[in-house]
Amino acid sequence: MDVNLTLFGLAFLWGAFLGLIYFGGLWLTLKTAPDKRRPVRWLAISFVARLTMAMSGFWIILRMNPAVFFCTLAGFFLVRIVLTRMLGRKIKGVGHAAHA
C-alpha cells in the first residue's frame, strides 16, 4: 500500500479551508443577522451557501480517494474546535452562567 503523505497533508489543509469557510461564515452570519431586515432569510441563504460549498469540497475529495476523505474531515473539525475556543473568549460571559 503506497501512502502519499503529501496527499494526506493537502487533504487536511483542504478540510481546514472548508471548515474556515463553513464555521467562519456561520460566525459572520450570526454576528450580522440582528442588523438585517429579514434575518431568517439571511440565515437560510447563508446556510444553503455554506453547506453547498462544504459538501462540494468534500465530494471532490471523496471521489478522488475515500481514505483521504478522513484527513479532510479532521481538518474541517479541527478548525471548528479552534474557532470555537478563539471566538468564545471574545464573547463576555460565555460559560460563566453555568457556574453561577
Short mmCIF file of C-alpha atoms in Angstrom, two decimals:
data_model
loop_
_atom_site.label_atom_id
_atom_site.label_comp_id
_atom_site.label_asym_id
_atom_site.label_seq_id
_atom_site.Cartn_x
_atom_site.Cartn_y
_atom_site.Cartn_z
CA MET A 1 0.00 0.00 0.00
CA ASP A 2 1.53 3.26 -1.12
CA VAL A 3 0.94 6.07 1.39
CA ASN A 4 1.36 9.55 -0.01
CA LEU A 5 1.84 11.88 2.96
CA THR A 6 1.69 14.92 0.72
CA LEU A 7 -1.80 13.93 -0.38
CA PHE A 8 -2.91 13.46 3.23
CA GLY A 9 -1.42 16.82 4.20
CA LEU A 10 -3.09 18.63 1.32
CA ALA A 11 -6.39 16.94 2.17
CA PHE A 12 -6.04 18.11 5.78
CA LEU A 13 -5.39 21.67 4.62
CA TRP A 14 -8.33 21.46 2.22
CA GLY A 15 -10.54 20.38 5.14
CA ALA A 16 -9.23 23.26 7.22
CA PHE A 17 -10.07 25.65 4.39
CA LEU A 18 -13.59 24.21 4.10
CA GLY A 19 -14.00 24.48 7.86
CA LEU A 20 -12.89 28.10 7.80
CA ILE A 21 -15.44 28.86 5.11
CA TYR A 22 -18.23 26.98 6.88
CA PHE A 23 -17.67 27.91 10.52
CA GLY A 24 -16.22 31.36 9.83
CA GLY A 25 -19.20 32.06 7.62
CA LEU A 26 -21.52 30.84 10.37
CA TRP A 27 -19.91 33.22 12.84
CA LEU A 28 -20.21 36.16 10.43
CA THR A 29 -23.82 35.25 9.67
CA LEU A 30 -24.81 35.13 13.31
CA LYS A 31 -22.91 38.32 14.05
CA THR A 32 -24.66 40.29 11.29
CA ALA A 33 -28.13 38.67 11.42
CA PRO A 34 -29.61 41.07 14.03
CA ASP A 35 -28.84 44.04 11.75
CA LYS A 36 -30.62 42.53 8.75
CA ARG A 37 -34.14 43.46 7.75
CA ARG A 38 -35.06 39.80 7.25
CA PRO A 39 -32.71 37.79 9.48
CA VAL A 40 -34.43 34.44 8.87
CA ARG A 41 -33.91 34.76 5.13
CA TRP A 42 -30.30 35.79 5.74
CA LEU A 43 -29.72 32.73 7.93
CA ALA A 44 -31.33 30.39 5.38
CA ILE A 45 -29.36 31.76 2.43
CA SER A 46 -26.13 31.61 4.41
CA PHE A 47 -26.82 28.04 5.48
CA VAL A 48 -27.51 26.86 1.94
CA ALA A 49 -24.43 28.66 0.57
CA ARG A 50 -22.09 27.35 3.29
CA LEU A 51 -23.46 23.83 3.06
CA THR A 52 -23.17 23.81 -0.74
CA MET A 53 -19.54 24.92 -0.63
CA ALA A 54 -18.57 22.47 2.12
CA MET A 55 -20.35 19.49 0.58
CA SER A 56 -18.91 20.25 -2.85
CA GLY A 57 -15.42 20.35 -1.36
CA PHE A 58 -15.97 17.06 0.45
CA TRP A 59 -17.41 15.47 -2.68
CA ILE A 60 -14.30 16.36 -4.70
CA ILE A 61 -12.07 14.63 -2.15
CA LEU A 62 -14.37 11.65 -1.70
CA ARG A 63 -14.38 10.97 -5.44
CA MET A 64 -10.57 11.14 -5.57
CA ASN A 65 -9.76 8.88 -2.64
CA PRO A 66 -12.13 7.77 0.15
CA ALA A 67 -9.24 7.13 2.58
CA VAL A 68 -8.02 10.72 2.25
CA PHE A 69 -11.56 11.95 2.99
CA PHE A 70 -10.99 11.31 6.70
CA CYS A 71 -7.99 13.65 6.73
CA THR A 72 -10.23 16.29 5.18
CA LEU A 73 -12.81 15.73 7.92
CA ALA A 74 -10.10 16.04 10.57
CA GLY A 75 -9.01 19.42 9.20
CA PHE A 76 -12.63 20.57 8.99
CA PHE A 77 -13.43 19.73 12.61
CA LEU A 78 -10.10 20.98 13.93
CA VAL A 79 -10.99 24.41 12.57
CA ARG A 80 -14.33 24.15 14.36
CA ILE A 81 -12.60 23.46 17.67
CA VAL A 82 -10.03 26.23 17.20
CA LEU A 83 -12.60 28.84 16.13
CA THR A 84 -14.93 27.91 18.99
CA ARG A 85 -12.18 28.42 21.52
CA MET A 86 -10.81 31.59 19.92
CA LEU A 87 -14.13 33.30 19.31
CA GLY A 88 -15.68 32.04 22.54
CA ARG A 89 -13.13 34.01 24.55
CA LYS A 90 -14.10 37.22 22.79
CA ILE A 91 -17.71 36.96 23.93
CA LYS A 92 -18.13 38.14 27.51
CA GLY A 93 -19.90 35.82 29.89
CA VAL A 94 -19.77 32.68 27.78
CA GLY A 95 -19.64 29.66 30.03
CA HIS A 96 -19.94 31.64 33.26
CA ALA A 97 -23.73 31.30 33.65
CA ALA A 98 -23.47 27.54 34.21
CA HIS A 99 -21.13 28.03 37.18
CA ALA A 100 -23.30 30.58 38.97
#
